[in-house]
Amino acid sequence: MPIASETAVTAGDTTHPVTAATVRAAAARLTPADSADPHPNRSWYALVGTHLYYVVDLIAEATGTRDVKVKTARLRLAELGFPVFALAWSTLLTQGHPGHTG
């Protein structure tokens, strides 16, 4: 899959352009995810530089919107070439999470 130079996220009625540079700038303003104390409701992370960040936080910070869906965030970050990871255990490994994959 080729890496896109720009993608877009639609939240509400507004479409926001997103580039790798805007994601890196957003990451610089955020605190990286802490693997010693992970958030219980956050499963998807992207690697930016040497740190992991929750995908929704990255896209929300990059676009200035708060109405970002997990599936949209992870797919757009992957389009831009950022490695995306899922933190999963138990039935999440065997069945997936319908809210994130469907």
XYZ file of N, CA and C in Angstrom:
306
model
N 0.832 -1.173 0.000
C 0.000 0.000 0.000
C 0.880 1.240 0.000
N 0.721 2.108 -0.977
C 1.546 3.317 -1.017
C 1.187 4.267 0.134
N 2.161 5.016 0.573
C 1.954 5.967 1.653
C 1.423 7.270 1.067
N 0.344 7.759 1.634
C -0.272 9.012 1.172
C 0.487 10.195 1.754
N 0.544 11.290 1.005
C 1.168 12.508 1.531
C 0.159 13.327 2.322
N -1.122 13.125 2.031
C -2.183 13.812 2.766
C -3.428 12.947 2.745
N -4.188 13.032 3.812
C -5.466 12.359 3.899
C -6.435 13.336 4.551
N -7.649 12.916 4.799
C -8.628 13.810 5.409
C -9.498 13.046 6.390
N -9.940 13.757 7.397
C -10.837 13.215 8.409
C -12.081 14.092 8.429
N -13.236 13.463 8.298
C -14.501 14.191 8.392
C -15.098 13.959 9.764
N -15.358 15.038 10.462
C -15.991 14.989 11.778
C -17.146 15.974 11.745
N -18.330 15.464 11.992
C -19.508 16.318 11.846
C -19.680 16.670 10.381
N -19.782 17.946 10.094
C -19.938 18.412 8.718
C -18.654 18.994 8.139
N -17.548 18.841 8.857
C -16.298 19.468 8.436
C -15.256 18.413 8.079
N -14.560 18.645 6.976
C -13.459 17.777 6.568
C -12.155 18.478 6.898
N -11.272 17.745 7.581
C -9.994 18.291 8.031
C -8.847 17.581 7.312
N -7.949 18.318 6.652
C -6.785 17.678 6.044
C -5.799 17.239 7.124
N -5.138 16.118 6.885
C -4.147 15.598 7.826
C -2.934 15.152 7.027
N -1.754 15.568 7.473
C -0.499 15.134 6.859
C 0.381 14.503 7.936
N 1.452 13.871 7.507
C 2.397 13.300 8.470
C 2.973 14.406 9.352
N 3.198 15.580 8.784
C 3.746 16.698 9.560
C 2.766 17.162 10.633
N 1.467 17.215 10.315
C 0.495 17.645 11.333
C 0.375 16.592 12.434
N 0.530 15.320 12.076
C 0.490 14.258 13.088
C 1.719 14.345 13.985
N 2.893 14.561 13.408
C 4.110 14.695 14.224
C 4.015 15.904 15.152
N 3.475 17.004 14.651
C 3.301 18.197 15.485
C 2.310 17.920 16.615
N 1.248 17.201 16.316
C 0.280 16.829 17.350
C 0.941 15.959 18.412
N 1.743 15.001 17.982
C 2.433 14.112 18.928
C 3.357 14.907 19.847
N 3.982 15.940 19.315
C 4.881 16.761 20.128
C 4.130 17.491 21.242
N 2.838 17.718 21.046
C 2.025 18.403 22.055
C 1.369 17.437 23.044
N 1.379 16.155 22.733
C 0.728 15.148 23.566
C 1.730 14.405 24.439
N 1.235 13.828 25.504
C 2.047 12.940 26.328
C 1.919 11.535 25.745
N 3.036 10.838 25.528
C 2.949 9.477 24.992
C 2.150 8.560 25.917
N 1.607 7.514 25.323
C 0.879 6.514 26.103
C 1.835 5.864 27.092
N 1.366 5.599 28.277
C 2.179 4.994 29.326
C 1.808 3.522 29.446
N 2.694 2.653 29.001
C 2.390 1.222 29.024
C 2.294 0.667 30.442
N 2.820 1.378 31.425
C 2.726 0.915 32.805
C 1.338 1.186 33.384
N 0.589 2.102 32.762
C -0.741 2.449 33.251
C -1.654 2.728 32.053
N -1.938 1.704 31.228
C -2.733 1.941 30.023
C -4.178 2.294 30.361
N -4.785 3.081 29.515
C -6.191 3.441 29.671
C -7.025 2.203 29.342
N -7.989 1.846 30.164
C -8.729 0.595 29.947
C -9.614 0.590 28.697
N -9.942 1.748 28.152
C -10.826 1.806 26.991
C -10.112 2.238 25.712
N -8.820 2.162 25.705
C -8.060 2.563 24.516
C -7.282 1.377 23.992
N -7.615 0.962 22.775
C -7.018 -0.242 22.217
C -6.071 0.029 21.058
N -6.213 1.146 20.370
C -5.445 1.400 19.154
C -4.441 2.526 19.350
N -3.195 2.239 18.986
C -2.099 3.184 19.150
C -1.314 3.293 17.848
N -0.680 4.443 17.650
C 0.193 4.640 16.495
C 1.584 4.987 17.007
N 2.581 4.526 16.284
C 3.961 4.826 16.615
C 4.371 6.081 15.857
N 4.737 7.111 16.609
C 5.221 8.358 16.018
C 6.588 8.603 16.635
N 7.612 8.559 15.815
C 8.973 8.630 16.350
C 9.253 7.379 17.148
N 9.547 7.562 18.429
C 9.839 6.407 19.295
C 8.776 6.202 20.370
N 7.626 6.861 20.214
C 6.576 6.764 21.231
C 5.253 6.307 20.628
N 4.443 5.672 21.474
C 3.090 5.287 21.084
C 2.096 6.341 21.577
N 1.097 6.616 20.729
C 0.042 7.568 21.062
C -1.290 6.943 20.687
N -2.315 7.242 21.476
C -3.656 6.770 21.170
C -4.114 7.420 19.871
N -4.625 6.622 18.935
C -4.938 7.111 17.591
C -5.953 8.251 17.597
N -6.977 8.162 18.438
C -7.986 9.222 18.473
C -7.387 10.527 19.004
N -6.544 10.444 20.030
C -5.895 11.650 20.548
C -5.039 12.322 19.478
N -4.299 11.524 18.713
C -3.448 12.088 17.657
C -4.262 12.830 16.608
N -5.295 12.188 16.102
C -6.098 12.817 15.049
C -6.874 14.010 15.602
N -7.396 13.887 16.804
C -8.113 15.017 17.410
C -7.189 16.216 17.580
N -5.980 15.978 18.046
C -5.013 17.061 18.230
C -4.557 17.639 16.893
N -4.385 16.792 15.900
C -3.935 17.241 14.574
C -4.995 18.051 13.835
N -6.272 17.773 14.108
C -7.353 18.431 13.367
C -8.094 19.484 14.179
N -7.955 19.439 15.500
C -8.684 20.372 16.346
C -10.133 19.992 16.564
N -10.496 18.775 16.215
C -11.862 18.309 16.425
C -11.879 17.221 17.478
N -13.003 17.014 18.106
C -13.110 15.989 19.147
C -14.038 14.856 18.748
N -14.648 14.936 17.600
C -15.616 13.920 17.163
C -14.954 12.950 16.190
N -13.916 12.245 16.656
C -13.144 11.346 15.798
C -13.449 9.906 16.180
N -13.753 9.095 15.196
C -14.023 7.676 15.413
C -12.708 6.896 15.395
N -12.646 5.843 16.199
C -11.429 5.024 16.296
C -11.052 4.441 14.935
N -12.000 3.854 14.241
C -11.701 3.224 12.958
C -11.144 4.243 11.970
N -11.750 5.410 11.890
C -11.268 6.463 10.990
C -9.850 6.872 11.356
N -9.594 7.090 12.642
C -8.276 7.527 13.092
C -7.195 6.512 12.730
N -7.452 5.244 13.011
C -6.406 4.242 12.745
C -6.167 4.059 11.255
N -7.219 4.116 10.441
C -7.043 3.961 9.002
C -6.310 5.146 8.395
N -6.615 6.362 8.827
C -5.946 7.552 8.278
C -4.476 7.579 8.677
N -4.168 7.204 9.908
C -2.762 7.167 10.332
C -1.977 6.121 9.551
N -2.591 4.983 9.301
C -1.940 3.944 8.494
C -1.706 4.438 7.069
N -2.678 5.166 6.508
C -2.510 5.732 5.158
C -1.291 6.633 5.078
N -1.021 7.360 6.162
C 0.113 8.278 6.194
C 1.432 7.573 6.503
N 1.367 6.261 6.737
C 2.588 5.485 6.940
C 2.984 5.261 8.381
N 2.143 5.651 9.319
C 2.461 5.412 10.727
C 2.057 3.990 11.104
N 2.942 3.247 11.754
C 2.567 1.912 12.220
C 1.462 2.022 13.268
N 0.425 1.216 13.123
C -0.717 1.231 14.031
C -0.794 -0.124 14.725
N -0.996 -0.092 16.044
C -1.003 -1.301 16.854
C -2.283 -1.388 17.668
N -2.726 -2.602 17.903
C -3.869 -2.826 18.785
C -3.372 -3.504 20.060
N -3.825 -3.002 21.171
C -3.571 -3.627 22.455
C -4.764 -4.535 22.717
N -4.529 -5.829 22.714
C -5.658 -6.750 22.816
C -5.329 -7.925 23.723
N -6.374 -8.481 24.288
C -6.257 -9.660 25.139
C -7.583 -10.402 25.084
N -7.595 -11.601 25.540
C -8.793 -12.412 25.686
C -9.621 -12.446 24.394
N -10.901 -12.128 24.487
C -11.778 -12.215 23.316
C -11.462 -11.157 22.256
N -10.775 -10.089 22.632
C -10.372 -9.118 21.608
C -9.427 -9.759 20.594
N -8.634 -10.726 21.044
C -7.726 -11.418 20.132
C -8.470 -12.399 19.228
N -9.459 -13.059 19.763
C -10.139 -14.091 18.992
C -11.339 -13.583 18.209
N -12.011 -12.540 18.714
C -13.227 -12.059 18.063
C -13.141 -10.627 17.547
N -12.171 -9.870 18.007
C -12.072 -8.469 17.616
C -13.091 -7.621 18.375
N -13.072 -6.352 18.134
C -13.991 -5.407 18.760
C -14.853 -4.810 17.667
N -16.134 -5.141 17.600
C -16.982 -4.689 16.493
C -17.042 -3.178 16.343
N -16.876 -2.442 17.429
C -16.890 -0.990 17.337
C -15.656 -0.423 16.681
N -14.597 -1.205 16.599
C -13.344 -0.724 16.025
C -13.051 -1.342 14.654
N -13.659 -2.473 14.361
C -13.330 -3.175 13.116
C -14.475 -3.213 12.124
N -15.703 -3.048 12.581
C -16.868 -3.178 11.716
C -17.256 -1.921 11.004
